[in-house]
CSV table of C-alpha atoms and ligand atoms in Angstrom, one decimal:
chain,number,residue,atom,x,y,z
A,853,MET,CA,17.3,9.2,18.3
A,854,PRO,CA,15.3,11.8,16.4
A,855,LYS,CA,12.8,14.0,18.3
A,856,LYS,CA,10.0,16.3,17.2
A,857,ARG,CA,9.3,19.6,18.8
A,858,ASN,CA,5.8,20.8,19.8
A,859,GLY,CA,4.5,17.3,20.7
A,860,GLU,CA,3.7,16.8,17.0
A,861,ARG,CA,3.5,13.3,15.6
A,862,LEU,CA,6.8,12.1,14.5
A,863,ARG,CA,6.9,10.5,11.0
A,864,LEU,CA,9.8,8.0,10.8
A,865,GLY,CA,10.9,5.6,8.1
A,866,ILE,CA,13.0,2.6,8.9
A,867,MET,CA,15.2,1.3,6.2
A,868,GLY,CA,16.3,-2.1,7.3
A,869,GLY,CA,19.0,-4.1,5.5
A,870,THR,CA,22.1,-6.2,5.8
A,871,PHE,CA,24.0,-3.3,4.1
A,872,ASP,CA,26.9,-5.5,3.2
A,873,PRO,CA,27.7,-3.0,1.8
A,874,ILE,CA,25.3,-0.1,1.6
A,875,HIS,CA,25.0,1.3,-2.0
A,876,LEU,CA,23.3,3.9,-4.1
A,877,GLY,CA,20.2,1.8,-4.6
A,878,HIS,CA,19.5,2.0,-0.8
A,879,LEU,CA,20.2,5.7,-0.6
A,880,VAL,CA,18.1,6.7,-3.6
A,881,THR,CA,15.2,4.5,-2.2
A,882,ALA,CA,15.4,6.1,1.2
A,883,GLU,CA,15.6,9.7,-0.2
A,884,GLU,CA,12.6,9.2,-2.5
A,885,ALA,CA,10.5,7.6,0.4
A,886,CYS,CA,11.6,10.5,2.7
A,887,GLN,CA,10.4,13.1,0.3
A,888,GLN,CA,7.2,11.4,-1.1
A,889,PHE,CA,6.0,10.4,2.4
A,890,ASN,CA,7.1,13.6,4.1
A,891,LEU,CA,9.1,11.8,6.7
A,892,ASP,CA,11.0,13.6,9.4
A,893,HIS,CA,13.8,11.1,9.3
A,894,VAL,CA,14.8,7.8,7.8
A,895,VAL,CA,16.6,5.6,10.3
A,896,PHE,CA,18.9,3.1,8.6
A,897,MET,CA,18.9,-0.1,10.6
A,898,PRO,CA,21.8,-2.5,9.8
A,899,SER,CA,20.7,-6.1,10.8
A,900,GLY,CA,22.5,-8.0,13.5
A,901,GLU,CA,22.1,-11.8,13.0
A,902,PRO,CA,19.8,-11.7,9.9
A,903,PRO,CA,17.1,-14.3,10.1
A,904,HIS,CA,16.7,-14.4,6.3
A,905,LYS,CA,20.4,-14.6,5.4
A,906,ASP,CA,21.8,-17.7,7.0
A,907,LYS,CA,23.2,-19.1,3.7
A,908,ARG,CA,26.3,-16.9,3.6
A,909,LYS,CA,28.6,-15.4,6.1
A,910,VAL,CA,27.7,-11.8,6.6
A,911,THR,CA,30.4,-9.3,7.2
A,912,ALA,CA,31.0,-8.2,10.9
A,913,ALA,CA,28.2,-5.9,12.1
A,914,GLU,CA,30.6,-3.2,13.1
A,915,HIS,CA,32.0,-2.9,9.5
A,916,ARG,CA,28.4,-2.8,8.1
A,917,TYR,CA,27.4,-0.2,10.7
A,918,LEU,CA,30.4,2.0,9.9
A,919,MET,CA,29.9,1.8,6.2
A,920,THR,CA,26.3,2.8,6.6
A,921,MET,CA,27.3,5.7,8.8
A,922,LEU,CA,29.8,6.9,6.1
A,923,ALA,CA,27.0,6.8,3.6
A,924,VAL,CA,24.3,8.6,5.5
A,925,VAL,CA,26.1,11.0,7.8
A,926,ALA,CA,25.9,14.1,5.6
A,927,ASN,CA,22.2,13.9,4.9
A,928,PRO,CA,20.3,15.8,7.7
A,929,LYS,CA,17.2,13.6,7.2
A,930,PHE,CA,19.1,10.4,7.5
A,931,THR,CA,20.2,8.7,10.7
A,932,LEU,CA,21.2,5.2,11.8
A,933,SER,CA,20.6,2.9,14.7
A,934,ARG,CA,22.5,0.2,16.5
A,935,LEU,CA,19.4,-1.4,17.8
A,936,GLU,CA,19.6,-4.6,15.8
A,937,ILE,CA,23.4,-5.0,15.7
A,938,GLU,CA,23.5,-4.8,19.5
A,939,SER,CA,20.7,-7.3,19.9
A,940,LYS,CA,21.9,-10.7,21.2
A,941,GLN,CA,19.2,-12.7,19.3
A,942,PRO,CA,18.3,-12.6,15.6
A,943,SER,CA,16.2,-9.4,15.2
A,944,TYR,CA,12.9,-9.5,13.5
A,945,THR,CA,11.2,-6.4,12.1
A,946,VAL,CA,8.3,-6.8,14.4
A,947,ASP,CA,10.6,-6.6,17.4
A,948,THR,CA,12.3,-3.5,16.1
A,949,VAL,CA,8.9,-1.9,15.5
A,950,ARG,CA,7.7,-2.7,19.0
A,951,ARG,CA,10.9,-1.2,20.4
A,952,PHE,CA,10.3,2.0,18.4
A,953,TYR,CA,6.9,2.3,20.0
A,954,GLU,CA,8.4,1.8,23.4
A,955,LEU,CA,10.9,4.5,22.8
A,956,TYR,CA,8.6,7.1,21.2
A,957,GLY,CA,5.2,6.2,22.6
A,958,ASP,CA,2.1,6.3,20.4
A,959,ASN,CA,2.9,9.7,19.0
A,960,LEU,CA,4.6,8.1,16.1
A,961,THR,CA,3.8,7.2,12.5
A,962,LEU,CA,6.1,4.5,11.4
A,963,TYR,CA,6.9,3.3,7.9
A,964,PHE,CA,9.1,0.4,6.9
A,965,ILE,CA,10.9,1.0,3.6
A,966,THR,CA,11.8,-2.0,1.6
A,967,GLY,CA,12.5,-3.1,-1.9
A,968,ALA,CA,10.0,-5.2,-3.8
A,969,ASP,CA,12.1,-8.3,-3.4
A,970,ALA,CA,11.8,-8.2,0.4
A,971,ILE,CA,8.1,-7.8,0.4
A,972,LEU,CA,7.5,-11.0,-1.6
A,973,ASP,CA,7.8,-13.2,1.4
A,974,ILE,CA,6.0,-10.9,3.9
A,975,THR,CA,3.7,-13.6,5.1
A,976,THR,CA,6.7,-15.6,6.4
A,977,TRP,CA,7.8,-12.8,8.6
A,978,LYS,CA,7.4,-13.1,12.4
A,979,ASP,CA,4.0,-11.8,13.5
A,980,TYR,CA,3.4,-10.2,10.2
A,981,LYS,CA,-0.2,-9.2,10.9
A,982,GLU,CA,0.8,-7.3,14.0
A,983,LEU,CA,3.7,-5.8,12.0
A,984,LEU,CA,1.4,-4.5,9.3
A,985,GLU,CA,-1.1,-3.1,11.8
A,986,ARG,CA,1.6,-1.1,13.6
A,987,CYS,CA,3.7,0.0,10.7
A,988,SER,CA,2.9,0.8,7.0
A,989,PHE,CA,5.2,-0.5,4.4
A,990,ILE,CA,6.7,1.5,1.6
A,991,ALA,CA,7.6,-1.1,-1.1
A,992,THR,CA,9.8,0.4,-3.7
A,993,SER,CA,10.4,-0.8,-7.3
A,994,ARG,CA,13.6,-2.7,-7.8
A,995,PRO,CA,14.8,-3.9,-11.2
A,996,GLY,CA,14.1,-7.6,-11.7
A,997,TYR,CA,11.3,-7.8,-9.1
A,998,SER,CA,7.6,-7.3,-9.9
A,999,LEU,CA,4.9,-6.6,-7.4
A,1000,GLN,CA,2.5,-8.4,-9.7
A,1001,LYS,CA,4.3,-11.6,-8.5
A,1002,LEU,CA,3.3,-10.7,-5.0
A,1003,GLN,CA,-0.4,-10.6,-6.0
A,1004,GLU,CA,0.0,-14.1,-7.5
A,1005,LEU,CA,1.8,-15.4,-4.4
A,1006,LEU,CA,-0.6,-14.0,-1.9
A,1007,GLY,CA,-3.9,-14.8,-3.7
A,1008,SER,CA,-6.9,-13.8,-1.5
A,1009,ALA,CA,-4.7,-12.3,1.3
A,1010,PHE,CA,-3.4,-9.8,-1.2
A,1011,SER,CA,-6.0,-7.1,-0.9
A,1012,VAL,CA,-5.9,-7.2,2.9
A,1013,ILE,CA,-2.2,-7.0,3.0
A,1014,MET,CA,-2.1,-4.3,0.3
A,1015,ARG,CA,-4.1,-1.9,2.6
A,1016,HIS,CA,-0.9,-1.6,4.6
A,1017,ILE,CA,1.6,-1.4,1.7
A,1018,HIS,CA,2.2,1.7,-0.3
A,1019,LEU,CA,4.0,1.2,-3.6
A,1020,LEU,CA,6.6,3.7,-4.6
A,1021,GLU,CA,8.4,4.1,-7.9
A,1022,VAL,CA,12.1,5.0,-7.4
A,1023,PRO,CA,14.6,5.8,-10.2
A,1024,ALA,CA,15.7,2.3,-11.3
A,1025,MET,CA,19.0,1.2,-9.9
A,1026,ALA,CA,20.1,-2.3,-10.8
A,1027,ILE,CA,22.7,-2.3,-8.0
A,1028,SER,CA,22.9,-5.0,-5.3
A,1029,SER,CA,25.4,-5.6,-2.5
A,1030,THR,CA,25.9,-9.1,-4.0
A,1031,GLU,CA,27.1,-7.5,-7.2
A,1032,ILE,CA,29.4,-5.1,-5.4
A,1033,ARG,CA,30.9,-8.0,-3.4
A,1034,ARG,CA,31.4,-10.0,-6.6
A,1035,ARG,CA,33.0,-7.1,-8.3
A,1036,VAL,CA,35.5,-6.4,-5.5
A,1037,ALA,CA,36.4,-10.1,-5.4
A,1038,ALA,CA,37.0,-10.0,-9.2
A,1039,GLY,CA,39.1,-6.8,-9.0
A,1040,LYS,CA,36.4,-4.8,-10.9
A,1041,THR,CA,35.7,-1.2,-10.1
A,1042,ILE,CA,32.8,-0.3,-7.8
A,1043,ARG,CA,33.2,3.4,-8.2
A,1044,TYR,CA,29.9,5.3,-8.4
A,1045,LEU,CA,27.9,2.2,-7.2
A,1046,THR,CA,28.4,3.2,-3.5
A,1047,PRO,CA,29.6,6.5,-2.0
A,1048,ARG,CA,33.3,7.1,-2.3
A,1049,PRO,CA,34.0,6.9,1.5
A,1050,VAL,CA,32.3,3.5,1.6
A,1051,GLU,CA,34.4,2.3,-1.4
A,1052,GLN,CA,37.6,3.5,0.4
A,1053,TYR,CA,36.5,1.8,3.6
A,1054,ILE,CA,36.0,-1.5,1.7
A,1055,TYR,CA,39.6,-1.4,0.3
A,1056,LYS,CA,41.2,-0.1,3.5
A,1057,ASN,CA,39.7,-3.1,5.4
A,1058,ARG,CA,40.2,-5.6,2.6
A,1059,LEU,CA,36.5,-6.6,2.7
A,1060,TYR,CA,35.1,-9.0,0.0
A,1061,ILE,CA,38.5,-10.0,-1.4
A,1062,PRO,CA,38.6,-13.8,-2.1
A,1063,HIS,CA,40.6,-15.1,0.9
A,1064,SER,CA,38.6,-13.0,3.3
A,1065,LEU,CA,35.3,-14.3,1.9
A,1066,ASP,CA,35.7,-17.9,3.3
B,1151,ATP,P1,22.2,-8.5,-1.1
B,1151,ATP,O1,22.6,-8.6,-2.5
B,1151,ATP,O2,23.4,-8.9,-0.2
B,1151,ATP,O3,20.9,-9.2,-0.7
B,1151,ATP,P2,20.9,-6.0,-1.3
B,1151,ATP,O4,21.5,-5.1,-2.4
B,1151,ATP,O5,19.7,-6.7,-1.7
B,1151,ATP,O6,22.0,-7.0,-0.8
B,1151,ATP,P3,20.0,-5.5,1.3
B,1151,ATP,O7,20.8,-5.0,2.5
B,1151,ATP,O8,19.6,-7.0,1.3
B,1151,ATP,O9,20.7,-5.1,0.0
B,1151,ATP,O10,18.7,-4.7,1.2
B,1151,ATP,C1,18.1,-3.8,2.1
B,1151,ATP,C2,16.8,-3.2,1.6
B,1151,ATP,O11,17.1,-2.4,0.4
B,1151,ATP,C3,15.9,-4.3,1.0
B,1151,ATP,O12,14.5,-3.9,1.4
B,1151,ATP,C4,16.1,-4.3,-0.5
B,1151,ATP,O13,14.9,-4.7,-1.2
B,1151,ATP,C5,16.4,-2.8,-0.7
B,1151,ATP,N1,17.2,-2.6,-1.9
B,1151,ATP,C6,18.4,-3.1,-2.1
B,1151,ATP,N2,18.9,-2.7,-3.3
B,1151,ATP,C7,18.0,-2.0,-3.9
B,1151,ATP,C8,17.9,-1.3,-5.1
B,1151,ATP,N3,18.9,-1.3,-6.0
B,1151,ATP,N4,16.7,-0.6,-5.4
B,1151,ATP,C9,15.7,-0.6,-4.5
B,1151,ATP,N5,15.8,-1.2,-3.3
B,1151,ATP,C10,16.9,-1.9,-3.0
B,1152,MG,MG1,18.9,-8.3,-0.6
């Protein structure tokens, strides 16, 4: 876990996701947030039993964790956590945020980095008001998702919620894990959509090929 010398306030970003698999969209987003918000570290947090993703079978947590490690290990500002994958129950962001305050005490400024798509249903998240009080959100642009839609959806709650949400433009990357899984299943190339070691890991472990999708 990252530490800061001199008792200074630690500025951490949490990048949560299924990361099935991690791709350049995630990495560009985290890098931009890290620089723009002067973060000490971005902690990648692969989800365990994802509460929002019960429609499809998610790849084993250990595979997703290892792919994430392969993608982030060379960046000195990036780190990753097993907190959610080791949790026995479905992990909610608010639980993760509480845990970070337990680990670091109050000398912590926490940001949750997320794509615009994820923020659209923020009011359905567990204890979202507490979550927004304890942790600012960095909502990044993502092709196909507009934050204007959020305004329409939230109506009068919008201005209260937006006090806790910073919008960040990132270089557009129309990449998704869904598209990568589809491409692997169809035998199409995924080169340059995800770091090379992740691509190699996918092929080595025969992830996302049709008979292993079930
Ligand atoms: P899936 O297609 O399986 O939903 P995904 O590509 O959306 O996968 P997730 O693991 O669901 O990836 O996303 C983790 C976080 O990264 C979310 O906050 C999501 O909005 C954000 N994100 C994913 N892809 C991009 C992208 N191309 N640009 C910006 N943010 C992204
Ligand atoms: Mg997604």
